[in-house]
XYZ file of C-alpha atoms in Angstrom:
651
model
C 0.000 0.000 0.000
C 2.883 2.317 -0.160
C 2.387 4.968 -2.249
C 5.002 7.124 -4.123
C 5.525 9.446 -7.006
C 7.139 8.078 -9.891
C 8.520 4.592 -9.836
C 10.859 2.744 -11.950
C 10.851 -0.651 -13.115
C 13.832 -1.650 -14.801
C 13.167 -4.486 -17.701
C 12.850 -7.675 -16.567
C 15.393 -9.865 -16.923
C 15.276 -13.470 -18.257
C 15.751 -14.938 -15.508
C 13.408 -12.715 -13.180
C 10.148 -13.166 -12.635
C 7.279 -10.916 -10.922
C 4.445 -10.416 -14.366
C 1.301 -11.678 -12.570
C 1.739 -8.629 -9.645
C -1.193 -6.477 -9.727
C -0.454 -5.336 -6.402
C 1.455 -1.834 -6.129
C 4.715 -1.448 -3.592
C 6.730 -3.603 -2.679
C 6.216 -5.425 1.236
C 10.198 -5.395 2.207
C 10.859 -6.360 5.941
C 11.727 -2.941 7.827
C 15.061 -3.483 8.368
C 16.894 0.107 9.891
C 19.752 0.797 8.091
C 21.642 4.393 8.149
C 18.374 5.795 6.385
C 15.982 4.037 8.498
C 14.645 3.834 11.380
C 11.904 1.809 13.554
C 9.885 2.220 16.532
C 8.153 -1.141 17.629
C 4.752 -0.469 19.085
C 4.292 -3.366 21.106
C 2.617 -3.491 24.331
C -0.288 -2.754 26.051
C -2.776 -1.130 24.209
C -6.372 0.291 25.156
C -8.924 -2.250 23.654
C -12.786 -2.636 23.666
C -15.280 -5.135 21.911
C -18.262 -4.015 20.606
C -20.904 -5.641 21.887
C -23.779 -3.336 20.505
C -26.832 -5.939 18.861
C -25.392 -5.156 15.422
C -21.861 -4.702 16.593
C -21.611 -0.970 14.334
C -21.932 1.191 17.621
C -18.353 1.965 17.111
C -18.865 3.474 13.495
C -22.099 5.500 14.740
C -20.301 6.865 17.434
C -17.104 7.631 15.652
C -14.932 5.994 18.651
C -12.018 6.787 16.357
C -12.789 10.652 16.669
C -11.300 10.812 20.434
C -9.578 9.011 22.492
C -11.258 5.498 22.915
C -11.467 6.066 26.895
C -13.737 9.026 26.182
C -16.225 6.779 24.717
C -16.965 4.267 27.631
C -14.658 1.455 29.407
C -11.343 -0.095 27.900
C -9.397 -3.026 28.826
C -5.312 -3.605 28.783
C -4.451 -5.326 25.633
C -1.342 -6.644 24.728
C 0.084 -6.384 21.781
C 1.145 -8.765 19.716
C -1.356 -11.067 21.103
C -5.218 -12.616 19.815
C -7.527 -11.347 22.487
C -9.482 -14.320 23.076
C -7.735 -15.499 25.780
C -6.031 -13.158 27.870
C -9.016 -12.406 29.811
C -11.482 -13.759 32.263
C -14.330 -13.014 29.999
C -15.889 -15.667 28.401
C -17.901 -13.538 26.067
C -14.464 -12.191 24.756
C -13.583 -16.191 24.051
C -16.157 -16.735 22.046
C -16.140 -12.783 20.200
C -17.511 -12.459 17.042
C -17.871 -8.581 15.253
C -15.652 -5.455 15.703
C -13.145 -4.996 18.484
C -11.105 -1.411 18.629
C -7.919 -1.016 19.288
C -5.794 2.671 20.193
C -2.320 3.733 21.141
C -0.545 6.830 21.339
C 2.889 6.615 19.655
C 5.391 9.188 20.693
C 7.462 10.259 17.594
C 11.090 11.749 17.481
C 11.094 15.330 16.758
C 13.713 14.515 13.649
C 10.430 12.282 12.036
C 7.969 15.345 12.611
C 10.131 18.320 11.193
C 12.604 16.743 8.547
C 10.296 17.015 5.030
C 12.923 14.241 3.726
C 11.784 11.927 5.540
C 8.998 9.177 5.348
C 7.180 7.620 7.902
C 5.252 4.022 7.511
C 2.781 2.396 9.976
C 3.079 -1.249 9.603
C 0.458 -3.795 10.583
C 2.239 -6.950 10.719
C -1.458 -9.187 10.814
C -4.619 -7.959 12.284
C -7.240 -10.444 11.902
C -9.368 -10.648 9.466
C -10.954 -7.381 8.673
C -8.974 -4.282 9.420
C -9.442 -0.212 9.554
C -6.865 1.831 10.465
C -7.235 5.225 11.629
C -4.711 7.899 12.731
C -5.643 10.806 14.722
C -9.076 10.571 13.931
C -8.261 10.201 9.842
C -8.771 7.093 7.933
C -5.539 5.665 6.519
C -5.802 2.192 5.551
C -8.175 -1.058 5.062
C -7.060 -4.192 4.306
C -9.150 -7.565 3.785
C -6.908 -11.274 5.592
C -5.260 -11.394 8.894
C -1.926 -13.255 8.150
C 0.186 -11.291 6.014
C 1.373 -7.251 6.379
C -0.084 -4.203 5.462
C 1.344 -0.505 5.614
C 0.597 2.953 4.714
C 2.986 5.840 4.584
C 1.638 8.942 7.452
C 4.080 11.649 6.827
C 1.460 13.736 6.084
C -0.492 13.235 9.017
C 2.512 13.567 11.629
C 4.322 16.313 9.725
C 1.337 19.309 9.502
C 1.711 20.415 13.031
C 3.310 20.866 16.132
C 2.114 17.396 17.353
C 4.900 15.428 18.878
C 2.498 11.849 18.816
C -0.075 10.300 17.197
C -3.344 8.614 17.738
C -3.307 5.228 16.150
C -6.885 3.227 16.134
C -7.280 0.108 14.602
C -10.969 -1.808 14.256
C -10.515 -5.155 13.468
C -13.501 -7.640 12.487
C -13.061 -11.563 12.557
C -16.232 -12.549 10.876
C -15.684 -15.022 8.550
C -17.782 -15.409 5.320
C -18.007 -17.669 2.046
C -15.905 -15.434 0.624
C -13.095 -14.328 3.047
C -10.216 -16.549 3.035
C -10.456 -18.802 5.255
C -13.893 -18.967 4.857
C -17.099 -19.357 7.128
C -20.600 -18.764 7.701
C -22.390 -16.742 9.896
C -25.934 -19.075 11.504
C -28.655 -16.970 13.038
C -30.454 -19.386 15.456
C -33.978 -18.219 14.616
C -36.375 -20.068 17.364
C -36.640 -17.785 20.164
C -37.863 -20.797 22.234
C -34.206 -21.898 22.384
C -32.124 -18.524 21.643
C -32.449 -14.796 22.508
C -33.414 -12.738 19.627
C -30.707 -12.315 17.683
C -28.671 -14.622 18.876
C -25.744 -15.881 16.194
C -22.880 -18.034 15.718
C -19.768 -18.327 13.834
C -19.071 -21.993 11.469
C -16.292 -22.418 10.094
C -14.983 -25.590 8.235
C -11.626 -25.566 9.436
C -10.089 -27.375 12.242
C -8.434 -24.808 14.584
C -9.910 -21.630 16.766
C -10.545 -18.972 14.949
C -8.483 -16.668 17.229
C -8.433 -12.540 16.343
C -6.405 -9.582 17.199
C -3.252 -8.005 16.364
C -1.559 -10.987 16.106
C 1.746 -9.370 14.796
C 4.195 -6.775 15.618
C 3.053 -3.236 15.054
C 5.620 -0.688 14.289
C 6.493 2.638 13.018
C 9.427 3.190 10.569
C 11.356 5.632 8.708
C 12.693 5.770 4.798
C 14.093 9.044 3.011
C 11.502 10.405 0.411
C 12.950 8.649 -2.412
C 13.819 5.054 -1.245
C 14.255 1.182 -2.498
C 10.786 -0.200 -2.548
C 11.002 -3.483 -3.247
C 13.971 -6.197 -4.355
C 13.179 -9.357 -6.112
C 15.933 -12.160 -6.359
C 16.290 -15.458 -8.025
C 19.392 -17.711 -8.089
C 21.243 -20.401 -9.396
C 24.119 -21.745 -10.592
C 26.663 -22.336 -13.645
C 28.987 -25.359 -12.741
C 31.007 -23.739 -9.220
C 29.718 -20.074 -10.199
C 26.738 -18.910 -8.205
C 24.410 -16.899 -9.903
C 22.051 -13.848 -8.136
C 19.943 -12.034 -10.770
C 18.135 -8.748 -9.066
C 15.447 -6.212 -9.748
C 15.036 -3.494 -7.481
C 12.043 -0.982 -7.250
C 12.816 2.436 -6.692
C 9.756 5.253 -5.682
C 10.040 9.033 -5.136
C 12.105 10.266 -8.135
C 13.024 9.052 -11.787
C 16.883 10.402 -11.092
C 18.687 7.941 -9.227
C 21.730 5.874 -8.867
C 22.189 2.278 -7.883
C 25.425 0.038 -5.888
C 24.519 -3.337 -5.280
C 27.454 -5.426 -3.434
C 27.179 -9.135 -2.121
C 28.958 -9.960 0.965
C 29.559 -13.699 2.352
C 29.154 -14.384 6.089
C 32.636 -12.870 7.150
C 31.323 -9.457 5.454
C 34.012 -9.599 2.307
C 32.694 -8.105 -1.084
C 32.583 -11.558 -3.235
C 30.336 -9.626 -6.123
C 28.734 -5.690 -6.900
C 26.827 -4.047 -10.040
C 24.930 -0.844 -10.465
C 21.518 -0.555 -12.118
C 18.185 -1.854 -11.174
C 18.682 -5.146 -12.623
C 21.439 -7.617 -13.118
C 23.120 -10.280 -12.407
C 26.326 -11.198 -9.670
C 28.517 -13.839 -10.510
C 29.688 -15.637 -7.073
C 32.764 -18.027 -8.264
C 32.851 -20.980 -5.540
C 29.851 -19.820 -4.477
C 28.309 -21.440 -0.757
C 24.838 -22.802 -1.411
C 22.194 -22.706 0.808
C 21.645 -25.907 1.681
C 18.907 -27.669 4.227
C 19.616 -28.755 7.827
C 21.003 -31.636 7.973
C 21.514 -32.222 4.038
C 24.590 -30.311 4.139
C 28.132 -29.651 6.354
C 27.231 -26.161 6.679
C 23.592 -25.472 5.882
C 21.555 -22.719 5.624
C 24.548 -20.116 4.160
C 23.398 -16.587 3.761
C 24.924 -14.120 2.025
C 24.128 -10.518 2.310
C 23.352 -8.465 -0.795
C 23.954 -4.440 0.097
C 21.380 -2.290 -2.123
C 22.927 1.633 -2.149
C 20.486 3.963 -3.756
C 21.249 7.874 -4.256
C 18.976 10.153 -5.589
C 18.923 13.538 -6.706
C 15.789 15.709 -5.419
C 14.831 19.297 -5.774
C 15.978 19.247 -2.101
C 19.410 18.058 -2.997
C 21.130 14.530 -2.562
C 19.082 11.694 -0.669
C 20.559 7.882 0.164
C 18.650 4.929 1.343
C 20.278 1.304 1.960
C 18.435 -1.671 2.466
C 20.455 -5.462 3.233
C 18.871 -8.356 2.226
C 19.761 -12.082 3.073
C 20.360 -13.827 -0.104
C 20.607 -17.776 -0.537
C 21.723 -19.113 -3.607
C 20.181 -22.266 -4.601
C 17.901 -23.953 -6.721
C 14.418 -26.098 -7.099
C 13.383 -28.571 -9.136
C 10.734 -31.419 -9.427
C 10.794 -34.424 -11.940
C 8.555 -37.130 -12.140
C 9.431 -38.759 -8.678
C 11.948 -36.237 -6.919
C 12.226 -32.778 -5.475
C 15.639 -31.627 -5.755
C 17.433 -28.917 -4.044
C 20.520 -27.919 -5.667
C 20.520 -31.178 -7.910
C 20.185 -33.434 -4.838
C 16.919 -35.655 -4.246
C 15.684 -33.937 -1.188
C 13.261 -35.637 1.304
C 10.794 -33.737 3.365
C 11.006 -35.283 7.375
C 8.958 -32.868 9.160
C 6.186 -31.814 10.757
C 3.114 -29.639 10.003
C 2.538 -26.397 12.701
C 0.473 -23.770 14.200
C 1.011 -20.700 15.135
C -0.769 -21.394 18.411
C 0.080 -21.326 22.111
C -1.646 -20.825 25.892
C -3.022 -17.373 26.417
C -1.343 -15.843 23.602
C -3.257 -17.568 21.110
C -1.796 -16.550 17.775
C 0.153 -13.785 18.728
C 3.759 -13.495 17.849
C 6.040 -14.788 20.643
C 9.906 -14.801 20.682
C 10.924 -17.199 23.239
C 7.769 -19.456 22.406
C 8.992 -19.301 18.301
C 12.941 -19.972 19.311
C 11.718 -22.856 21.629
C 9.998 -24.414 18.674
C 12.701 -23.693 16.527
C 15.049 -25.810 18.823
C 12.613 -28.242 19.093
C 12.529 -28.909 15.336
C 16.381 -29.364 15.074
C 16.086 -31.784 18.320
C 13.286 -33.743 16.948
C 15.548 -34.244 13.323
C 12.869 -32.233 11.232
C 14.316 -30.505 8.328
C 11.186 -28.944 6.976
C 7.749 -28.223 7.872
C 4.372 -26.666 6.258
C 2.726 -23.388 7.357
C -0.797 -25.019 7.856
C -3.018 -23.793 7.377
C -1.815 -19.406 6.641
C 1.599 -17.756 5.911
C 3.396 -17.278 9.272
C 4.960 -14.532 10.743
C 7.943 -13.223 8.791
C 10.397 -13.744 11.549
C 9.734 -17.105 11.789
C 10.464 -17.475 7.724
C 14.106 -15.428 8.567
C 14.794 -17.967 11.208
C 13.792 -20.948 8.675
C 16.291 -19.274 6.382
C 19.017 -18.863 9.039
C 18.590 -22.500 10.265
C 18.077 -24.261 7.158
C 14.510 -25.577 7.382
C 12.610 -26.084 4.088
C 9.344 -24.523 3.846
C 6.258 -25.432 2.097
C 4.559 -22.127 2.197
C 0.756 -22.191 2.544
C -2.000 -19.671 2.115
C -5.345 -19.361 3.938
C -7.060 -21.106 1.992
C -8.334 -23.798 4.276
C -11.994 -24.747 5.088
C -12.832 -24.112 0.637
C -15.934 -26.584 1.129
C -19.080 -24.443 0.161
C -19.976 -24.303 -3.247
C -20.357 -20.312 -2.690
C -16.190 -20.382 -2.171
C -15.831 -21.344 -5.741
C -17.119 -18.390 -6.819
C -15.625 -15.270 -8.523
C -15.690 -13.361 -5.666
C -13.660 -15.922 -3.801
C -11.356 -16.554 -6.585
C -10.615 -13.157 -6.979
C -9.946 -12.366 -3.276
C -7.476 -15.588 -3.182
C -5.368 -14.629 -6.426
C -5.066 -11.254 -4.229
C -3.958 -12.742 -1.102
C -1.510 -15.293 -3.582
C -0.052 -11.689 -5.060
C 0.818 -10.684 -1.051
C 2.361 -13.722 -0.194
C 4.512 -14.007 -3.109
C 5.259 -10.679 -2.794
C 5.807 -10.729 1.585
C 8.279 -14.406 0.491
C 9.370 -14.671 -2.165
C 13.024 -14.067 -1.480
C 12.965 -16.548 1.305
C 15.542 -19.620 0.294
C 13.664 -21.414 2.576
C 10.301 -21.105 0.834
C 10.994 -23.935 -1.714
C 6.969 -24.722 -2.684
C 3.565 -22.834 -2.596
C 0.539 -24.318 -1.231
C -2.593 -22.622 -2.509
C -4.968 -24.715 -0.431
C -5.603 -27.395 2.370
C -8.524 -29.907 2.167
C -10.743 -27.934 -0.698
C -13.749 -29.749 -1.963
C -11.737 -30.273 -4.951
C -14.521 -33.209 -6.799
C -16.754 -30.466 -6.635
C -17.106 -29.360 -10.686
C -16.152 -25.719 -10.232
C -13.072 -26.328 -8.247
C -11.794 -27.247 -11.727
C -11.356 -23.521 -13.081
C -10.637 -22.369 -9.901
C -7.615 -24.078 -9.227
C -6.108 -24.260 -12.518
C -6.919 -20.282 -12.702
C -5.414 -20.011 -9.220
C -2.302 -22.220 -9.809
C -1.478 -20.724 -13.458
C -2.147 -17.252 -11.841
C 0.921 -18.190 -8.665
C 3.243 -19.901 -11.189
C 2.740 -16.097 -13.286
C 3.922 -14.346 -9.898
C 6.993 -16.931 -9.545
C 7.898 -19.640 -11.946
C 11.043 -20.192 -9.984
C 9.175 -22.301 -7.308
C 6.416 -25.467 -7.565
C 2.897 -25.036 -6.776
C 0.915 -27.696 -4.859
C -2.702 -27.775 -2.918
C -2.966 -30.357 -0.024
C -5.768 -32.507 -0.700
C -7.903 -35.381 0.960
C -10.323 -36.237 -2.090
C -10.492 -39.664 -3.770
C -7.344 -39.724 -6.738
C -10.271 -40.483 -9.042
C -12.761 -37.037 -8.535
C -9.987 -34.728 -7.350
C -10.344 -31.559 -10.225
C -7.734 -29.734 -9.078
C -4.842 -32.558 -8.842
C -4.129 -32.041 -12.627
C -2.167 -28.838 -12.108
C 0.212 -29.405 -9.559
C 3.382 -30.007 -9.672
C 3.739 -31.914 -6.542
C 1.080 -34.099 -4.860
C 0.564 -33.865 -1.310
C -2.174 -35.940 0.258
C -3.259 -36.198 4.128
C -5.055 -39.478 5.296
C -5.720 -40.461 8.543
C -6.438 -44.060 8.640
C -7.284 -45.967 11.711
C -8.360 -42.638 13.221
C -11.676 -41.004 11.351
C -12.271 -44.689 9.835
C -11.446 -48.128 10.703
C -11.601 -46.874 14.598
C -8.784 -48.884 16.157
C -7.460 -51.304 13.453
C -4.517 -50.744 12.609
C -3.519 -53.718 11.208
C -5.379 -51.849 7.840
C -3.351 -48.850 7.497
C -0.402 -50.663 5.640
C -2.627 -51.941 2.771
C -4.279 -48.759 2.493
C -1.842 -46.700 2.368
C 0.172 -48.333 -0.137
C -3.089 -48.380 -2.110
C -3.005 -44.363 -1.745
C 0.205 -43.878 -2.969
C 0.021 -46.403 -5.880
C -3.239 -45.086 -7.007
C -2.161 -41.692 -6.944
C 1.446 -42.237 -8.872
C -0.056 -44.503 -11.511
C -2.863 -41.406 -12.329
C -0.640 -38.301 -12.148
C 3.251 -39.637 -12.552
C 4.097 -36.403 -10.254
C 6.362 -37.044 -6.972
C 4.038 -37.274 -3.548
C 4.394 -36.007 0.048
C 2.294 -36.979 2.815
C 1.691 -33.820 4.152
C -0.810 -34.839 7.091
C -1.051 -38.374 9.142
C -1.246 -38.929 13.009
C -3.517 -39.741 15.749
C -4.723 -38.065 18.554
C -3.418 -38.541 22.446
C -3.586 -37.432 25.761
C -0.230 -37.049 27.037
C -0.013 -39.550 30.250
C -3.114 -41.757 28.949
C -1.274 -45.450 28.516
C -2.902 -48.380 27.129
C -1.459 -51.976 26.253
C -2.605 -53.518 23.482
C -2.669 -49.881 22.216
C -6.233 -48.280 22.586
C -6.976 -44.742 20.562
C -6.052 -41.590 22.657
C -3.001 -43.731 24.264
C 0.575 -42.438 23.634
C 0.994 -45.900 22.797
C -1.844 -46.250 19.790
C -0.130 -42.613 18.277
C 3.409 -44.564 17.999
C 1.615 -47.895 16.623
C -0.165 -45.439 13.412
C 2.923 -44.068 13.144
C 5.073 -47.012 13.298
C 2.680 -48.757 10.499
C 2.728 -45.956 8.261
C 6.539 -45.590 8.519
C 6.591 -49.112 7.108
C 4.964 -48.382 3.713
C 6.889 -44.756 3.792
C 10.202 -46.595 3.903
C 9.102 -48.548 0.961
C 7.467 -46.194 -0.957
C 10.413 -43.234 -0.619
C 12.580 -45.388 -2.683
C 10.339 -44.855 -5.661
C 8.735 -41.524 -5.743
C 7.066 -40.555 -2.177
C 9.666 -37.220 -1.311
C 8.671 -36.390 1.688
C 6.496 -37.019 5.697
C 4.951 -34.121 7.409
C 3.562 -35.487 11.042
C 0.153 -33.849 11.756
C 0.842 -32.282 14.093
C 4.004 -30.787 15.923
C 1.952 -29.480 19.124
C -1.342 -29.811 20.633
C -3.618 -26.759 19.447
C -7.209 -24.784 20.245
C -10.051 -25.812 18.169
C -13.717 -24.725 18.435
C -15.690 -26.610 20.814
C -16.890 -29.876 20.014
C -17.401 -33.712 21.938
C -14.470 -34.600 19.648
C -12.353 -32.256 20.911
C -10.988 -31.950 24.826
C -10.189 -28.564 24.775
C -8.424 -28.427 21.609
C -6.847 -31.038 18.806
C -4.355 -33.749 20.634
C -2.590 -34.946 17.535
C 0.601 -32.836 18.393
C 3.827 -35.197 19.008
C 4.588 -32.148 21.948
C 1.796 -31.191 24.054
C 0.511 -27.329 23.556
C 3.131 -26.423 26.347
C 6.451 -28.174 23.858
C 6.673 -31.070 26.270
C 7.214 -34.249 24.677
C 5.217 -37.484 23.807
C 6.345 -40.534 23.678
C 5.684 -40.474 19.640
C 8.837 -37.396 20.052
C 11.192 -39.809 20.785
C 10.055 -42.003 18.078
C 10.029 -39.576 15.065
C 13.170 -38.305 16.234
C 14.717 -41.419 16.153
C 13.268 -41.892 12.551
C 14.680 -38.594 11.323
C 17.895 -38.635 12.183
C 18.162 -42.233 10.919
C 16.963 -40.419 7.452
C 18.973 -37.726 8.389
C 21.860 -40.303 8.078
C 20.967 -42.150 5.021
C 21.019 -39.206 3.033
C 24.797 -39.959 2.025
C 26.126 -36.799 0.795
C 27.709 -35.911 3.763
C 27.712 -38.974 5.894
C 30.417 -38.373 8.151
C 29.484 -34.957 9.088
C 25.854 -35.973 10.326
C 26.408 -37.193 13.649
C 23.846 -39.792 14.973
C 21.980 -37.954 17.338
C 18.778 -40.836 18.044
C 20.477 -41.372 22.229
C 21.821 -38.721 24.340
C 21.320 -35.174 24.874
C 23.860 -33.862 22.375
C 22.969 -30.712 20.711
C 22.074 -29.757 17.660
C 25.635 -29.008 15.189
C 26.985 -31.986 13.682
């Protein structure tokens, strides 16, 4: 949403890739630099839910006008956090309809009085539904509460004598048919049963629909004329890494531009001017997975140096940006990173966690992080929405893969096919390409998880969808996650890699185990024989109550999750040698779900319990994984068996 005077595109380059954006402005992380600057808003802010019978009272009052306390009661809210459970409110739990958030920001006089300089409010999620406000003037709107949105205030903070500003932010997590995910809204109509008016919120998705500002909020700075946006793809010619680049300037058409790459000790290995081009790396590091690799996860750092001449004189911005150089590819029964077979042991996530909900946690995010390297996992899916951009940065620094999903979970109505709905999910496709795409962890995009794909529109829609992603970046495959028979699944046609999830002995076949070999192999041979594409099974597990023991294993025991997982193992070792490329355990940690009798308080398929403490089915997959880790042969003596003991993580 950032806004400029003239830009400049340079032409694209051959190897570059970015047609299908409609969006305008770039969505670079705001990095400060010695032109920038940021000021994190985080903290408690004043909150308050509407509660009003048609939850507008907000708008007809105009609670953005004033200060919120001025227009009744507030509560503490912090911030980054959802708001469902930080209370003692049950009401607030359950919340469906506007809530209002405000904070004064304090700005440096320097960001007030200096015309040369631009100043950015950045919303790093607010779900779903969000208006933005500052002092009293409406700056922003923005429709899907998992990726960023900004909007440049220099106006706003630079007409007075004001020292601060105002901020209000009403946010709305009503789901519809169309929103993404989508929902429905059920009035319960007999007043014998319900009080007039009386609502609720469906949704066909298995996880609570938590809301808030979920994501850092912050302030920062750029000069007037400043790098917008930087796309980067990369390879390589025999030793020689290759880094092509594209870099968006806004604010004048008179401009000069210094790009330098520097390795991890900080030595210039590469440079070029211009707005496009490409730097030649001889012996270039790759960026290789955890565990696939000596030293994994390299990053280089490529140095962007902009000056501009103004009417007000000379301007400079700088912007660094991680680079990894490597490559993706898919045939027939492999996914290869950097010309190596590369197999997906892993798990699938949430970002989810006690009292916090969805909100963006540091310690919470590095404890999962060393979790995932103890456990042997080199790779794991953002079910079922893009995750916060700091935890893609530390997927990058550590060297776990990333399939890299949208919100497009719960696509089961027939309404959701619609125009409407397509349109809004080629949008949010546009944003998360744009928010990830130069992420060398990001190796795949998933448009979709468990879509009514047999149904007959989901046809057009996903081959309009996928063709629309592979526009924005044909560097990178495109999948949907799917759970429909091989046979009526519309959609399967146009990916490039097939990922299926299948529970068996869990929703079906209640306690037999002894089936899930048979069908599973009939899955995956059924599947290969139709589409001749690789396969991942991106979802299996069971659910368990950590402590509940049963032998002969009964379901909910910690010993019936290890037997499903032992018994699909079995079929995965066979099948891996042909062309299944990859596991994904559903799921790494307990989660919240709506209320249901299927559910005790939340979804127990998680190998660690909601607070990261293990199952037994831990120990198990992390013996698996480390045993894969070892077979992988390419650097066999520098992966360490790590299946006893309590060594760390390095090799």
């Amino acid at each position: 949403m950032a806004g400029g005077a003239a830009g400049a595109w340079a032409v694209l380059g051959p190897l570059l890739w970015g047609c299908g954006l409609a969006l305008q402005g770039g969505m670079l992380y705001p990095r400060e630099s010695a032109s920038r600057e940021r000021k994190e808003l985080g903290g408690l802010w004043s909150f308050r839910a509407d509660f009003s019978h048609s939850r507008r009272q907000g708008f007809e009052q105009q609670w953005y006008r004033t200060p919120l306390r001025e227009s009744g009661p507030t509560l503490d809210m912090p911030v980054p956090s959802s708001f469902n459970d930080v209370g003692q409110d049950g009401q607030l739990h359950n919340f469906v309809g506007w809530v209002w958030y405000e904070r004064e920001a304090t700005l440096p006089q320097r960001w007030t009085q200096d015309q040369g300089t631009r100043v950015v409010l950045r919303i790093g999620s607010a779900h779903y539904y969000a208006i933005v406000w500052v002092n009293g003037v409406h700056v922003a709107e923005h429709e899907g509460g998992h990726l960023p949105f900004e909007v440049d205030i220099s106006k706003l903070v630079q007409s007075g004598p004001l020292s601060s500003c105002r901020i209000t932010i009403a946010i709305n997590n009503t789901l519809t048919p169309h929103t993404l995910p989508p929902g429905t809204i059920l009035y319960k109509t007999d007043t014998s049963k319900y009080p007039k008016g009386y609502f609720v919120q469906n949704t066909n998705f298995d996880f609570f629909n938590y809301a808030g500002l979920h994501r850092p909020v912050l302030l920062y700075t750029t000069p007037t004329t400043y790098i917008d946006d930087i796309t980067i793809t990369t390879g390589m010619d025999q030793n020689t890494g290759l880094v092509n680049y594209q870099i968006f300037v806004q604010g004048s058409e008179h401009f000069q531009l210094e790009v330098y790459l520097l390795d991890e000790e900080g030595k210039v290995v590469a440079q070029g001017t211009g707005g496009r081009g490409q730097l030649q790396v001889p012996s270039a590091h790759l960026w290789w997975p955890y565990l696939m690799h000596e030293h994994p996860a390299y990053l280089y750092s490529l140095e962007v140096r902009l000056t501009a001449q103004t009417a007000a004189g000379s301007m400079s911005d700088f912007y660094t940006l991680p680079v990894g150089i490597r490559t993706v590819a898919v045939t027939e029964s492999q996914f290869l990173i950097n010309g190596k077979p590369f197999y997906f042991h892993g798990v699938n996530k949430h970002e989810d966690a006690d009292i916090r909900g969805k909100g963006f946690d540091w310690p919470l995010l590095v404890k999962d992080f060393n979790l995932l390297r103890w456990l042997g996992a080199n790779s794991f899916r953002t079910s079922h929405y893009p995750y916060a951009e700091e935890v893609m940065q530390l997927c990058d620094h550590y060297g776990i893969v990333v399939i890299d999903e949208s919100p497009g979970v719960g696509i089961v109505l027939t309404q959701s096919y619609s125009n409407v709905s397509l349109q809004h999910h080629l949008e949010v496709m546009e944003e998360l390409v744009r928010r990830d795409k130069n992420h060398p962890a990001v190796v795949m995009w998933s448009v979709a998880n468990e879509p009514t794909s047999f149904l007959k529109p989901a046809g057009y829609y996903f081959k309009t969808l996928i063709a629309h992603t592979k526009a924005l970046d044909p560097s990178r495959p495109v999948t949907f996650v799917t759970n429909s028979n091989y046979e009526a699944d519309l959609g399967a046609p146009y990916v490039d890699v097939i990922c299926v999830n299948s529970y068996y002995s869990w929703y079906h076949d209640y306690g037999h185990m002894e089936v899930i070999q048979l069908q599973l192999a009939t899955q995956f041979e059924n599947w290969y024989r139709t589409y001749q594409k690789p396969i991942i099974q991106s979802e299996y597990g069971a659910e368990t109550i950590a402590g509940f023991h049963q032998d002969p294993p009964l379901m909910f025991s910690e010993e019936y999750q290890k037997g499903v997982l032992e018994q699909y193992h079995l079929v995965l070792d066979q099948k891996r040698k042909e062309y299944v490329v990859g596991e994904l355990i559903w799921n790494f940690a307990d989660f919240m779900t709506d209320q249901s009798p299927q559910r005790v308080i939340g979804n127990k398929k998680g190998i660690f319990t909601r607070q990261r403490q293990p199952k037994g089915a831990a120990f198990l997959l992390r013996q698996r994984y480390w045993k894969l880790a070892n077979e992988t042969g390419y650097h066999q003596s520098a992966v360490k068996s790590q299946c006893v003991g309590n060594s760390p993580f390095t090799f």
